[in-house]
Short mmCIF file of C-alpha atoms and ligand atoms in Angstrom, two decimals:
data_model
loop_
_atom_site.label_atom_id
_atom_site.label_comp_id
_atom_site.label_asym_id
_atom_site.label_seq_id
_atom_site.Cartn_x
_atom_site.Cartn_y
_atom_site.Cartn_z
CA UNK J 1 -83.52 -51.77 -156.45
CA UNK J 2 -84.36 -54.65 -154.36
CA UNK J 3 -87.70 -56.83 -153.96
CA UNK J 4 -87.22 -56.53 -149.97
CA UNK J 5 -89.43 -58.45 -147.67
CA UNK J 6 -89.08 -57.17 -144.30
CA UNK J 7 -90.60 -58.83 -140.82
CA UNK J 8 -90.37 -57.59 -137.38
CA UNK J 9 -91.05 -53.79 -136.96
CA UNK J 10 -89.92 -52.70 -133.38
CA UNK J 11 -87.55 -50.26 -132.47
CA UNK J 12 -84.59 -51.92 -134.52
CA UNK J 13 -86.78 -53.63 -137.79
CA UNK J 14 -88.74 -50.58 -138.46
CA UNK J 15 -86.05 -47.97 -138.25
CA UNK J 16 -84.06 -50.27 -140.26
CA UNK J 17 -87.00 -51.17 -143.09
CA UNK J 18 -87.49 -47.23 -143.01
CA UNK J 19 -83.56 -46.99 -144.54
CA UNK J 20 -84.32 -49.62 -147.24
CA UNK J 21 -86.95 -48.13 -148.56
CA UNK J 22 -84.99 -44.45 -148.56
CA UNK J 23 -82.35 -45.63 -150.21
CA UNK J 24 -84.95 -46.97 -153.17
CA UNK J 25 -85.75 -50.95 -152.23
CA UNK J 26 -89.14 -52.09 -152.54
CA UNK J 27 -90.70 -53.41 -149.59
CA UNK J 28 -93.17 -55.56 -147.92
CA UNK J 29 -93.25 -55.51 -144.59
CA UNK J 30 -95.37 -57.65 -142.07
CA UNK J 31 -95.42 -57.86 -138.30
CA UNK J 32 -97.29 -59.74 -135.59
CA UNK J 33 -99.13 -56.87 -134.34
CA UNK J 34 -100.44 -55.64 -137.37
CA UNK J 35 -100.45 -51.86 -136.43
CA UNK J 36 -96.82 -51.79 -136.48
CA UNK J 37 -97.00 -51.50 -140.64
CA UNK J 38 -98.64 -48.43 -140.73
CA UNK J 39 -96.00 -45.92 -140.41
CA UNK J 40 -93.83 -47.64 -142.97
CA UNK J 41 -97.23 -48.34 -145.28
CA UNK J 42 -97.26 -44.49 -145.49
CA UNK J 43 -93.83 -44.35 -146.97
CA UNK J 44 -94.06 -46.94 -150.10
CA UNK J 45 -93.80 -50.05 -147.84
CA UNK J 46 -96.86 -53.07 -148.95
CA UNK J 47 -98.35 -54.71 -145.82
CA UNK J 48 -98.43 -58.62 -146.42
CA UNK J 49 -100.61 -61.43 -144.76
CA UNK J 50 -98.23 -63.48 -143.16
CA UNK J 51 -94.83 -64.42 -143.66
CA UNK J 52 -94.94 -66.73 -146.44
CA UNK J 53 -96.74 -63.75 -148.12
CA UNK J 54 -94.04 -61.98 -147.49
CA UNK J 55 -91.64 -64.81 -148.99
CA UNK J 56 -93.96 -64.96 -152.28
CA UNK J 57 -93.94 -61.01 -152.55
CA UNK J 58 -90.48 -60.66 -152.23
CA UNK J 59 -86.87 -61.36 -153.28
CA UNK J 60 -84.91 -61.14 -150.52
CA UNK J 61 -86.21 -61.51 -147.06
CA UNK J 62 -85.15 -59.70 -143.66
CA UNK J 63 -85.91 -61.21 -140.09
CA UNK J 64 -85.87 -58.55 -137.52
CA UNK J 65 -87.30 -60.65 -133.95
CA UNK J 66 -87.14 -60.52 -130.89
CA UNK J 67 -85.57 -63.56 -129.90
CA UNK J 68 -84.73 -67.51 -131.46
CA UNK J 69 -88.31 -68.46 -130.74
CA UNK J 70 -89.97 -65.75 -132.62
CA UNK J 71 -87.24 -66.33 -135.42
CA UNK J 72 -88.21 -70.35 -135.53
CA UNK J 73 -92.11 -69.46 -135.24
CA UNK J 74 -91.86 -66.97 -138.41
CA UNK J 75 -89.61 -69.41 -140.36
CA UNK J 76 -91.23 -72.62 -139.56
CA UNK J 77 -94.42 -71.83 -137.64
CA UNK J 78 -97.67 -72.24 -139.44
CA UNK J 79 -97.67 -69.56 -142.50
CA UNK J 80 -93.80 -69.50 -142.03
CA UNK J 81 -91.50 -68.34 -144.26
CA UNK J 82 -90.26 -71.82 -145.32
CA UNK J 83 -93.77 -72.95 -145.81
CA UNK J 84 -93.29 -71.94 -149.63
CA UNK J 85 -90.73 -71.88 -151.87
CA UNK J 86 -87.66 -70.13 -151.96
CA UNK J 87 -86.12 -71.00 -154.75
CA UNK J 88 -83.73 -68.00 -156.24
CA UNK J 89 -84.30 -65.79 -153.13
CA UNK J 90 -82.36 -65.24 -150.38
CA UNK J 91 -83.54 -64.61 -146.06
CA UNK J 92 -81.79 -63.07 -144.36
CA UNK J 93 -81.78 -63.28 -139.95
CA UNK J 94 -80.65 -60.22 -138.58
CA UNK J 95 -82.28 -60.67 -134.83
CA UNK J 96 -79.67 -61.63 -132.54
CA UNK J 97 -80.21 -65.24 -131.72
CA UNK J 98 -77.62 -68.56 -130.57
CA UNK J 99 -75.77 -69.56 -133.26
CA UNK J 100 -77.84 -72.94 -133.00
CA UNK J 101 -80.67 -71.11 -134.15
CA UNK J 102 -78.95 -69.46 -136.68
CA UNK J 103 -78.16 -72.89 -137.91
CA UNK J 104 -81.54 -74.36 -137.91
CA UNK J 105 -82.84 -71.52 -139.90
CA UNK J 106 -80.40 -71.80 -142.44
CA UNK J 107 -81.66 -75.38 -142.73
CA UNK J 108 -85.18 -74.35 -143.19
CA UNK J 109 -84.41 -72.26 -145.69
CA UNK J 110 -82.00 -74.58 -147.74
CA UNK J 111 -84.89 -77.35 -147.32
CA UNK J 112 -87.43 -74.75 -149.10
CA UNK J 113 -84.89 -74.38 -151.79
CA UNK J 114 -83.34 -71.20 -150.72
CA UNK J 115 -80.42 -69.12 -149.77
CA UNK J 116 -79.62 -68.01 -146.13
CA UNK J 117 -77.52 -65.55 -144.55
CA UNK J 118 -77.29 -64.67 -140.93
CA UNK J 119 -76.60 -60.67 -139.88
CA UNK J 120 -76.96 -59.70 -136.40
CA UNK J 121 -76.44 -55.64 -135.72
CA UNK J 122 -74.10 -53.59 -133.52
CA UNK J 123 -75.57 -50.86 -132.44
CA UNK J 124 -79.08 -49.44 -131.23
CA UNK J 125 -81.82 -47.34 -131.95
CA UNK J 126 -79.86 -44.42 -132.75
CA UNK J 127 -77.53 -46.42 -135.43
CA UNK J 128 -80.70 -48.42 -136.73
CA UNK J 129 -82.07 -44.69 -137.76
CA UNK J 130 -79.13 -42.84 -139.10
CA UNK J 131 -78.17 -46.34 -141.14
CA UNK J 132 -74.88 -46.52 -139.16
CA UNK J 133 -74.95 -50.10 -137.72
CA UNK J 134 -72.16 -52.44 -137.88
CA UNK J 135 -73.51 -55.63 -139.35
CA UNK J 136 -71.65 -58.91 -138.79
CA UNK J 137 -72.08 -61.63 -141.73
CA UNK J 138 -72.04 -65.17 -141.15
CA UNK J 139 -72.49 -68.29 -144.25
CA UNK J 140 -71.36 -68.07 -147.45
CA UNK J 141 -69.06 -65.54 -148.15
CA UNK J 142 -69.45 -65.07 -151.99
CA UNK J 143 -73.51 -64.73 -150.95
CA UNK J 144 -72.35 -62.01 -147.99
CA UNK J 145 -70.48 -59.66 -150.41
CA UNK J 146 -72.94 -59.98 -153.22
CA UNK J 147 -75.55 -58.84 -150.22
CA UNK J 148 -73.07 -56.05 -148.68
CA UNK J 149 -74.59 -53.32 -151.14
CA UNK J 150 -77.96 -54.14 -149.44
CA UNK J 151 -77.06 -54.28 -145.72
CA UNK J 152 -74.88 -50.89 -146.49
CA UNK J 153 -78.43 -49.31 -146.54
CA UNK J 154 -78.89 -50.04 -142.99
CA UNK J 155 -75.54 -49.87 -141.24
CA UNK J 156 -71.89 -48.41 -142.41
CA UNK J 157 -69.89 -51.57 -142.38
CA UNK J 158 -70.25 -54.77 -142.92
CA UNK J 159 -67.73 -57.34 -141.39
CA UNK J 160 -67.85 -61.22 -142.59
CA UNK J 161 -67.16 -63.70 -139.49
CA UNK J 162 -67.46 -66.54 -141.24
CA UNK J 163 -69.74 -69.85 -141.34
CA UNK J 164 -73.04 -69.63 -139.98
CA UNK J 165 -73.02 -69.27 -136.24
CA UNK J 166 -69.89 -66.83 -136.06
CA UNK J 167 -71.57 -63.78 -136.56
CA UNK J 168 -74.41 -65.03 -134.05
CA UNK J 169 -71.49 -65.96 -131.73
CA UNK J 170 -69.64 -62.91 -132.27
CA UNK J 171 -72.95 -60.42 -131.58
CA UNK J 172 -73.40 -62.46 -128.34
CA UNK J 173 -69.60 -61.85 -126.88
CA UNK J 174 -69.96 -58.07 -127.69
CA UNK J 175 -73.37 -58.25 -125.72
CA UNK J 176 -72.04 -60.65 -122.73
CA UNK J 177 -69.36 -57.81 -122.52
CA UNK J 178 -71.51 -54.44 -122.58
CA UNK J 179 -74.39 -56.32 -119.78
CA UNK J 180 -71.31 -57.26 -117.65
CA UNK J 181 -69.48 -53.39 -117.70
CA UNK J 182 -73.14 -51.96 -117.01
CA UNK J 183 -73.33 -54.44 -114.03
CA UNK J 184 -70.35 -53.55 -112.78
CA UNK J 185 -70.24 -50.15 -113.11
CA UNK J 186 -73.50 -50.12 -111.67
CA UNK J 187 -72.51 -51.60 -108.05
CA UNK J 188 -69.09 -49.71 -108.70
CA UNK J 189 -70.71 -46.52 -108.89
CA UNK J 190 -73.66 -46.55 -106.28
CA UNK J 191 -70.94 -47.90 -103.59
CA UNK J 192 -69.19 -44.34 -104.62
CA UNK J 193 -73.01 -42.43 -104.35
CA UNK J 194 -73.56 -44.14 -100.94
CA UNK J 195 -70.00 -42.85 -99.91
CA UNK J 196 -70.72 -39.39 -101.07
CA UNK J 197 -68.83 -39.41 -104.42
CA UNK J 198 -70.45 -37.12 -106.74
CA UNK J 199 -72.48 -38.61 -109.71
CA UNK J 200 -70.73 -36.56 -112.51
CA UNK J 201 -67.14 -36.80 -110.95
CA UNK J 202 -67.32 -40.43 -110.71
CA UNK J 203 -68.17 -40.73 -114.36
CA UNK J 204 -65.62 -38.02 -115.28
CA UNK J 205 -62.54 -40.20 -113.73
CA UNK J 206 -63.86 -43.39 -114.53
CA UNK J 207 -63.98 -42.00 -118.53
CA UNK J 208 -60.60 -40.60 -118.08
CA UNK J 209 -59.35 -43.91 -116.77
CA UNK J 210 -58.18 -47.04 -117.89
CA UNK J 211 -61.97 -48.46 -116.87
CA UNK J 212 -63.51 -46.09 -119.87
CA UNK J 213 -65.99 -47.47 -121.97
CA UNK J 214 -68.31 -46.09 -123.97
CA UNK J 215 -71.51 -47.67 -122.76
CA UNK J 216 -70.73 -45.99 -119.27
CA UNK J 217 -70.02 -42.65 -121.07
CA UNK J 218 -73.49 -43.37 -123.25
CA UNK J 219 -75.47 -44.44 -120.11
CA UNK J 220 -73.59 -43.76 -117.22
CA UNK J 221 -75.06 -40.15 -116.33
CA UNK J 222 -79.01 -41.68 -116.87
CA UNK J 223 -78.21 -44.32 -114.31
CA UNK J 224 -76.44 -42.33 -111.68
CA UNK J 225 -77.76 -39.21 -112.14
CA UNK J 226 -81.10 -38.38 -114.25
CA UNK J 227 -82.18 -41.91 -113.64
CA UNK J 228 -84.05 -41.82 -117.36
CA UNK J 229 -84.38 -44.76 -118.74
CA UNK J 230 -85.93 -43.97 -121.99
CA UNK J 231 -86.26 -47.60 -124.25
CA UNK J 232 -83.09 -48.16 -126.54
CA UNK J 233 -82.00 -51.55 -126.24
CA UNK J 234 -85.21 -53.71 -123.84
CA UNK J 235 -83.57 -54.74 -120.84
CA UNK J 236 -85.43 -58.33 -121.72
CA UNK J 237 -83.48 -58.69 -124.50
CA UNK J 238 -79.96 -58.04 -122.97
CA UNK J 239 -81.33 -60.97 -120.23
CA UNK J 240 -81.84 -63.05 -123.18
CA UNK J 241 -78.50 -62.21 -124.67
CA UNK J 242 -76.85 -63.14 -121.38
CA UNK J 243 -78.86 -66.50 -121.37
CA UNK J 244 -77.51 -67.01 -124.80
CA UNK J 245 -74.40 -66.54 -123.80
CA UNK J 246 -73.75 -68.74 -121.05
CA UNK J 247 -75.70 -71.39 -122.91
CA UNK J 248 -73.20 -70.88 -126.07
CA UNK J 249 -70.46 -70.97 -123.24
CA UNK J 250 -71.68 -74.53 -122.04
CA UNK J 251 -71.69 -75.83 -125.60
CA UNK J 252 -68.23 -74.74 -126.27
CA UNK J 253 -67.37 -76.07 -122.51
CA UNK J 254 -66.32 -72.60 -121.41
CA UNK J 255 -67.49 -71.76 -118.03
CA UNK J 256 -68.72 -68.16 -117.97
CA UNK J 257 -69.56 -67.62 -113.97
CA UNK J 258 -69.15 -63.53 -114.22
CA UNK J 259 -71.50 -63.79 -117.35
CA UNK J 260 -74.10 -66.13 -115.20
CA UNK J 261 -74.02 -63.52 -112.65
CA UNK J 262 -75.05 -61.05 -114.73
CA UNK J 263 -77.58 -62.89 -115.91
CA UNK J 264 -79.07 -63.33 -112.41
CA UNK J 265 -78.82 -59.36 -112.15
CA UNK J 266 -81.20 -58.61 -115.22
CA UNK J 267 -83.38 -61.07 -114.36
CA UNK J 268 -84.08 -59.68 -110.63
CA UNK J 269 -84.54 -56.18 -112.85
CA UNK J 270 -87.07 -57.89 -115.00
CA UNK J 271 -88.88 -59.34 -112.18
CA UNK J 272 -88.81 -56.01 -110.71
CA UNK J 273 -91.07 -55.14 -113.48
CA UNK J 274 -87.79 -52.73 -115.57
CA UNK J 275 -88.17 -55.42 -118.72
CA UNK J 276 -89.41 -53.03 -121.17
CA UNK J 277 -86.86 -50.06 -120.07
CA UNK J 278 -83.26 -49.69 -121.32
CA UNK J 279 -81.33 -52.43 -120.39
CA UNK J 280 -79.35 -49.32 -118.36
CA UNK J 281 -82.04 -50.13 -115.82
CA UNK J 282 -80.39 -52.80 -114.73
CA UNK J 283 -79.10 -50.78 -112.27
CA UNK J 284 -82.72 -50.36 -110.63
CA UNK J 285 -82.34 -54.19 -109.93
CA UNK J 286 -79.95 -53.21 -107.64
CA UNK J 287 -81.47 -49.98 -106.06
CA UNK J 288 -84.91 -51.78 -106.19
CA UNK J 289 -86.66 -48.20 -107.83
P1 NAP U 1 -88.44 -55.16 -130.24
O1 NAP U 1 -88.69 -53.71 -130.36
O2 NAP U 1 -88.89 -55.87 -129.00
O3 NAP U 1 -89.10 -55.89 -131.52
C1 NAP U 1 -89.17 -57.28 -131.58
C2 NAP U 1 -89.90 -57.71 -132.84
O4 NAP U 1 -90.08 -59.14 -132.80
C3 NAP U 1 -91.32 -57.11 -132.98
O5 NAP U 1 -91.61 -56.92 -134.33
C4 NAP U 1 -92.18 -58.23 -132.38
O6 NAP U 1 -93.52 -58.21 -132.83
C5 NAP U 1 -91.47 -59.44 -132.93
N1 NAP U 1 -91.79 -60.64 -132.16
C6 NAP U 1 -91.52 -60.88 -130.85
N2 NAP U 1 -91.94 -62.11 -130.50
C7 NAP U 1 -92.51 -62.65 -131.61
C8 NAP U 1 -93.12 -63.90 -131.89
N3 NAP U 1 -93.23 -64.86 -130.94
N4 NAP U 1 -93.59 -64.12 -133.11
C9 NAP U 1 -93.47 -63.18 -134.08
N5 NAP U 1 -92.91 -61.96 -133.90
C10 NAP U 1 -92.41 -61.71 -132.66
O7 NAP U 1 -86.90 -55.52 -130.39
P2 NAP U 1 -85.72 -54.70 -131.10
O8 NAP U 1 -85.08 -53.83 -130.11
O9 NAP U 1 -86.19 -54.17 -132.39
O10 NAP U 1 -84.68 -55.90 -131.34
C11 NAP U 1 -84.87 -56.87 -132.37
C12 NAP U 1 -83.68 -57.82 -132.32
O11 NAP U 1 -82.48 -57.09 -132.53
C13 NAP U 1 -83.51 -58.57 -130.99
O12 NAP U 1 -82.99 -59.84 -131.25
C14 NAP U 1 -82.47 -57.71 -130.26
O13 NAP U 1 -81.77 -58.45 -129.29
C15 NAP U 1 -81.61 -57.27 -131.42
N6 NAP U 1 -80.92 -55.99 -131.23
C16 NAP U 1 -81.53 -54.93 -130.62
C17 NAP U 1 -80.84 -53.74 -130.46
C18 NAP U 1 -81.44 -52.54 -129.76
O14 NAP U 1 -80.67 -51.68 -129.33
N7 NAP U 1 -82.76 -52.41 -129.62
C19 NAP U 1 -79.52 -53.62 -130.95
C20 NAP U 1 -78.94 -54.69 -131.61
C21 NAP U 1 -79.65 -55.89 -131.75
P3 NAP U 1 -94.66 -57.38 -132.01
O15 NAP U 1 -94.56 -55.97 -132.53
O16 NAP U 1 -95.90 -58.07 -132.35
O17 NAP U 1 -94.29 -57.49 -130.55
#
């Protein structure tokens, strides 16, 4: 059993806090919109004051935000996590953020004395609530494996990438690739509609082709044909992952012009007012409704 701090309860964080505390780990839990703890409150989790509360209360502690902002404000904001001591415990970042956040929190955290490991997820809501997510490791590898037993109460493998910034890196080139086959598929598939293809046949022959992917298969018959776009993964944060990704691109001197694209195709969907749908509706920023 585990002292777990856990902070950041939306769709991912609480699902994911909700496993820990199944599987027997103490936990403390805080969010910025307080209401968020309540659910998990009435299953064993504590509610704490602020992050640094959190830090004090607990042992190890698990950063579930939305984006590198939100991680920096809860580490190093006012209240922060870093704000007290971390001597003998470990935080862990699990939000998917640029690997030049990862980095910065990792120095937070070593200059309050303690341990840091980052661990972005593969996988969504679904994964996050059976405990099936694949979740990539990146610092110290003796400190990864001692923490696998942990993480392998939230997801059903744990792969080690290796300093900090290669897992971040490696969460944003699975992303880049999933936003770029929706885009595509997307255009692809409503130039087939508008010819008089039918919805289900296209999907059935693109899924029996060399084109198959499983996020068409997964979304594919919402987009085209239901048009449901019930919130999995926020459409905001797969713009923000693209963003990422053409920034980490730059840094590495990489030029990522399909990737940029896409970017410019979620963010017309976002201004379009789809941010808080599946990132599926992406396709709306093409349709326009
Ligand atoms: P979400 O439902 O939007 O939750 C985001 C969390 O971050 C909430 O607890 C939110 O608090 C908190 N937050 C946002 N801005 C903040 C700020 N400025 N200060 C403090 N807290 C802040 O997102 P999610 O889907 O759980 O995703 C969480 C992370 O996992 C993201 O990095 C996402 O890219 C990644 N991820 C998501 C999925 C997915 O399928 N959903 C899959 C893999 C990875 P409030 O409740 O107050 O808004």
């Amino acid at each position: 059993m585990t002292n777990v701090g856990f902070i950041g309860l939306g769709i991912m964080g609480e699902a994911m806090c909700r496993n820990l505390i199944r599987k027997g780990h103490a936990a403390v839990v805080f969010n910025r919109t307080p209401g968020k703890t309540a659910a998990l409150e009435a299953e064993g989790a504590r509610s704490a004051t602020s992050p640094a509360d959190v830090a004090l209360r607990s042992d190890v502690v698990i950063t579930m935000l939305a984006d590198p902002d939100a991680v920096r404000r809860i580490y190093d904001g006012p209240g922060g996590i870093a704000s007290v001591s971390l001597a003998e415990k470990v935080c862990i970042d699990m939000s998917t953020v640029s690997p030049e956040c990862s980095r910065q929190t990792a120095a937070s955290v070593a200059g309050a004395g303690g341990d840091f490991l980052e661990a972005p997820v593969l996988g969504s809501k679904k994964p996050a609530t059976d405990g099936t997510l694949t979740i990539l490791t990146g610092g110290d590898e003796a400190l990864a494996e001692m923490l696998r037993p942990l993480l392998l109460a939230m997801g059903s493998k744990v792969v080690h990438m290796g300093g900090i910034g290669a897992a971040a890196h490696m969460k944003l080139i699975v992303n880049q690739m999933m936003g770029t086959i929706l885009c595509v598929f997307g255009e692809a598939a409503l130039t087939g509609l508008a010819a008089g293809l039918q919805a289900e046949k296209i999907i059935e022959v693109v899924m029996a082709s060399g084109a198959a992917s499983p996020v068409v298969g997964l979304k594919g018959p919402d987009m085209l044909g239901a048009r449901r776009f019930e919130t999995h993964f926020p459409l905001r944060h797969a713009l923000k992952d693209m963003k990422l990704a053409v920034l980490a691109g730059d840094a590495m001197g990489v030029p990522t012009p399909v990737t940029a694209a896409v970017q410019q195709l979620f963010a017309v969907a976002r201004e379009r007012g789809f941010g808080d749908q599946d990132f599926s509706a992406v396709v709306r920023g093409l349709t326009g409704n």
